[in-house]
């Protein structure tokens, strides 16, 4: 690993933690952007799989340590790390629409899997847990109160990811770094 990879990983981790803490301070538990996942996807795209994975894991773990650790922390950190690493496997140049769709479905997959993992613990029936995970994106379940929070979060996170990746491409920051 070289200094550039370390620097980019540090910057994107700090960005993910800071944005999540800012969102938490301003909006409380209302979720309209997944800052750690956003930073992991951008880090993966810009600096490769290792940076994306480490940024995802650290962003969730450090921000949860400052907000509130819980059984969701390792699940969210692991999922963000896997998704961040997968973004590091993208090769070549992509249109903004492809980046947006990829980010949208990455966030969608994250939302389903993170919800499923926690619902499965409490509900014991995997099929019911999956149904709650899907329905919970659109309607309040298990104590939720927001409608369509899933698609809104997916759209905002994908839009922000697309804007930042596009800007970093214009600045020439997207060159892959070999660890």
C-alpha positions as a printed NumPy array, in Angstrom:
array([[  0.   ,   0.   ,   0.   ],
       [  1.321,   3.441,  -0.851],
       [  0.876,   6.881,   0.66 ],
       [ -1.762,   7.902,  -1.894],
       [ -3.987,   4.951,  -1.001],
       [ -3.594,   5.667,   2.703],
       [ -4.364,   9.361,   2.193],
       [ -7.46 ,   8.717,   0.039],
       [ -8.744,   6.071,   2.448],
       [ -8.257,   8.459,   5.365],
       [ -9.979,  11.315,   3.565],
       [-12.995,   9.245,   2.506],
       [-13.299,   7.641,   5.942],
       [-13.242,  11.065,   7.585],
       [-15.814,  12.291,   5.049],
       [-18.15 ,   9.371,   5.754],
       [-17.893,   9.794,   9.526],
       [-18.26 ,  13.581,   9.406],
       [-21.272,  13.537,   7.071],
       [-22.981,  10.877,   9.176],
       [-22.381,  12.794,  12.409],
       [-23.59 ,  16.015,  10.78 ],
       [-26.724,  14.294,   9.471],
       [-27.32 ,  12.774,  12.903],
       [-26.896,  16.147,  14.633],
       [-29.229,  17.948,  12.212],
       [-31.851,  15.319,  11.415],
       [-31.545,  12.786,  14.243],
       [-32.376,   9.263,  13.198],
       [-34.058,  10.289,   9.928],
       [-32.142,   8.601,   7.144],
       [-32.033,  10.296,   3.752],
       [-28.4  ,   9.645,   2.881],
       [-26.09 ,   6.783,   3.725],
       [-22.847,   8.717,   4.219],
       [-20.58 ,   5.764,   5.119],
       [-21.753,   3.747,   2.114],
       [-21.438,   6.784,  -0.17 ],
       [-17.836,   7.334,   0.969],
       [-17.025,   3.616,   0.613],
       [-18.346,   3.5  ,  -2.959],
       [-16.433,   6.621,  -3.977],
       [-13.254,   5.4  ,  -2.248],
       [-13.526,   2.056,  -4.005],
       [-14.08 ,   3.68 ,  -7.38 ],
       [-11.243,   6.163,  -6.905],
       [ -8.622,   4.155,  -5.023],
       [ -9.519,   0.494,  -5.5  ],
       [-11.015,  -2.424,  -3.561],
       [ -8.827,  -2.184,  -0.467],
       [ -9.618,   1.495,   0.031],
       [-13.348,   0.95 ,  -0.567],
       [-13.486,  -1.937,   1.891],
       [-11.5  ,  -0.18 ,   4.596],
       [-13.452,   3.063,   4.178],
       [-16.778,   1.207,   4.492],
       [-15.748,  -0.709,   7.595],
       [-14.114,   2.241,   9.331],
       [-16.796,   4.8  ,   8.439],
       [-19.56 ,   2.745,  10.014],
       [-17.537,   1.521,  12.973],
       [-16.127,   4.926,  13.928],
       [-19.395,   6.815,  13.459],
       [-21.314,   4.16 ,  15.41 ],
       [-18.715,   4.423,  18.176],
       [-19.512,   8.138,  18.391],
       [-23.298,   7.786,  17.992],
       [-24.161,   4.383,  19.473],
       [-22.66 ,   0.953,  18.954],
       [-25.08 ,  -1.925,  18.618],
       [-25.62 ,  -5.317,  17.028],
       [-26.072,  -3.51 ,  13.711],
       [-22.496,  -2.131,  13.771],
       [-20.641,  -5.236,  12.517],
       [-23.397,  -6.003,   9.996],
       [-23.433,  -2.482,   8.531],
       [-19.638,  -2.223,   8.571],
       [-19.209,  -5.571,   6.826],
       [-21.827,  -4.795,   4.156],
       [-20.35 ,  -1.347,   3.477],
       [-16.881,  -2.899,   3.248],
       [-18.023,  -5.526,   0.749],
       [-19.872,  -2.963,  -1.384],
       [-16.944,  -0.503,  -1.214],
       [-14.555,  -3.266,  -2.304],
       [-16.844,  -4.246,  -5.18 ],
       [-16.79 ,  -0.636,  -6.404],
       [-13.011,  -0.956,  -6.509],
       [-13.366,  -3.741,  -9.042],
       [-15.004,  -1.421, -11.579],
       [-12.613,  -0.86 , -14.449],
       [-12.743,   1.736, -17.167],
       [-14.881,   4.798, -17.619],
       [-18.628,   4.766, -17.042],
       [-21.439,   7.109, -17.95 ],
       [-23.097,   9.042, -15.159],
       [-26.27 ,   7.011, -15.669],
       [-24.356,   3.768, -15.125],
       [-22.718,   5.119, -11.989],
       [-26.09 ,   6.324, -10.672],
       [-27.824,   2.995, -11.354],
       [-24.92 ,   1.062,  -9.81 ],
       [-24.97 ,   3.263,  -6.713],
       [-28.765,   3.039,  -6.441],
       [-28.717,  -0.763,  -6.563],
       [-25.711,  -0.931,  -4.212],
       [-27.669,   1.106,  -1.655],
       [-30.804,  -0.981,  -2.305],
       [-28.851,  -4.197,  -1.731],
       [-27.31 ,  -2.738,   1.426],
       [-30.749,  -1.703,   2.744],
       [-32.286,  -5.132,   2.118],
       [-29.387,  -7.129,   3.562],
       [-28.847,  -4.958,   6.642],
       [-32.563,  -4.984,   7.467],
       [-32.842,  -8.706,   6.797],
       [-29.915,  -9.527,   9.106],
       [-31.494,  -7.663,  12.018],
       [-35.096,  -8.747,  11.377],
       [-33.971, -12.377,  11.12 ],
       [-32.626, -12.185,  14.684],
       [-35.93 , -10.937,  16.089],
       [-38.45 , -12.664,  13.839],
       [-36.829, -16.128,  13.554],
       [-38.569, -16.789,  10.217],
       [-36.276, -15.833,   7.292],
       [-39.151, -15.394,   4.834],
       [-40.999, -12.994,   7.154],
       [-37.715, -11.151,   7.78 ],
       [-37.224, -10.758,   4.018],
       [-40.786,  -9.492,   3.542],
       [-40.323,  -6.955,   6.351],
       [-37.008,  -5.882,   4.795],
       [-38.65 ,  -5.185,   1.448],
       [-41.857,  -3.63 ,   2.777],
       [-39.876,  -1.528,   5.258],
       [-38.267,   0.383,   2.41 ],
       [-41.656,   1.768,   1.41 ],
       [-43.894,   1.607,   4.474],
       [-43.299,   1.822,   8.22 ],
       [-42.709,  -1.577,   9.871],
       [-41.434,  -2.704,  13.271],
       [-41.753,   0.739,  14.848],
       [-40.798,   2.792,  11.79 ],
       [-42.705,   5.922,  10.896],
       [-41.43 ,   7.123,   7.515],
       [-42.961,   6.323,   4.142],
       [-40.682,   5.568,   1.155],
       [-37.524,   6.22 ,   3.157],
       [-35.711,   3.45 ,   1.238],
       [-36.097,   4.841,  -2.284],
       [-35.406,   8.375,  -1.061],
       [-32.174,   7.279,   0.637],
       [-31.16 ,   5.225,  -2.389],
       [-31.845,   8.121,  -4.759],
       [-30.004,  10.739,  -2.66 ],
       [-27.012,   8.477,  -1.993],
       [-26.793,   7.479,  -5.67 ],
       [-27.088,  11.092,  -6.806],
       [-24.369,  12.271,  -4.441],
       [-22.111,   9.375,  -5.435],
       [-22.584,  10.207,  -9.124],
       [-21.848,  13.901,  -8.596],
       [-18.699,  13.276,  -6.577],
       [-17.351,  10.537,  -8.871],
       [-17.994,  12.774, -11.89 ],
       [-16.194,  15.698, -10.227],
       [-13.253,  13.52 ,  -9.191],
       [-13.   ,  12.183, -12.758],
       [-12.805,  15.775, -14.041],
       [-10.089,  16.513, -11.48 ],
       [ -8.151,  13.401, -12.532],
       [ -8.356,  11.752,  -9.121],
       [ -9.818,   8.459, -10.317],
       [ -6.596,   6.742, -11.262],
       [ -6.414,   3.288,  -9.684],
       [ -3.795,   2.753,  -7.036],
       [ -2.215,  -0.674,  -6.646],
       [ -1.749,  -1.571,  -2.948]])
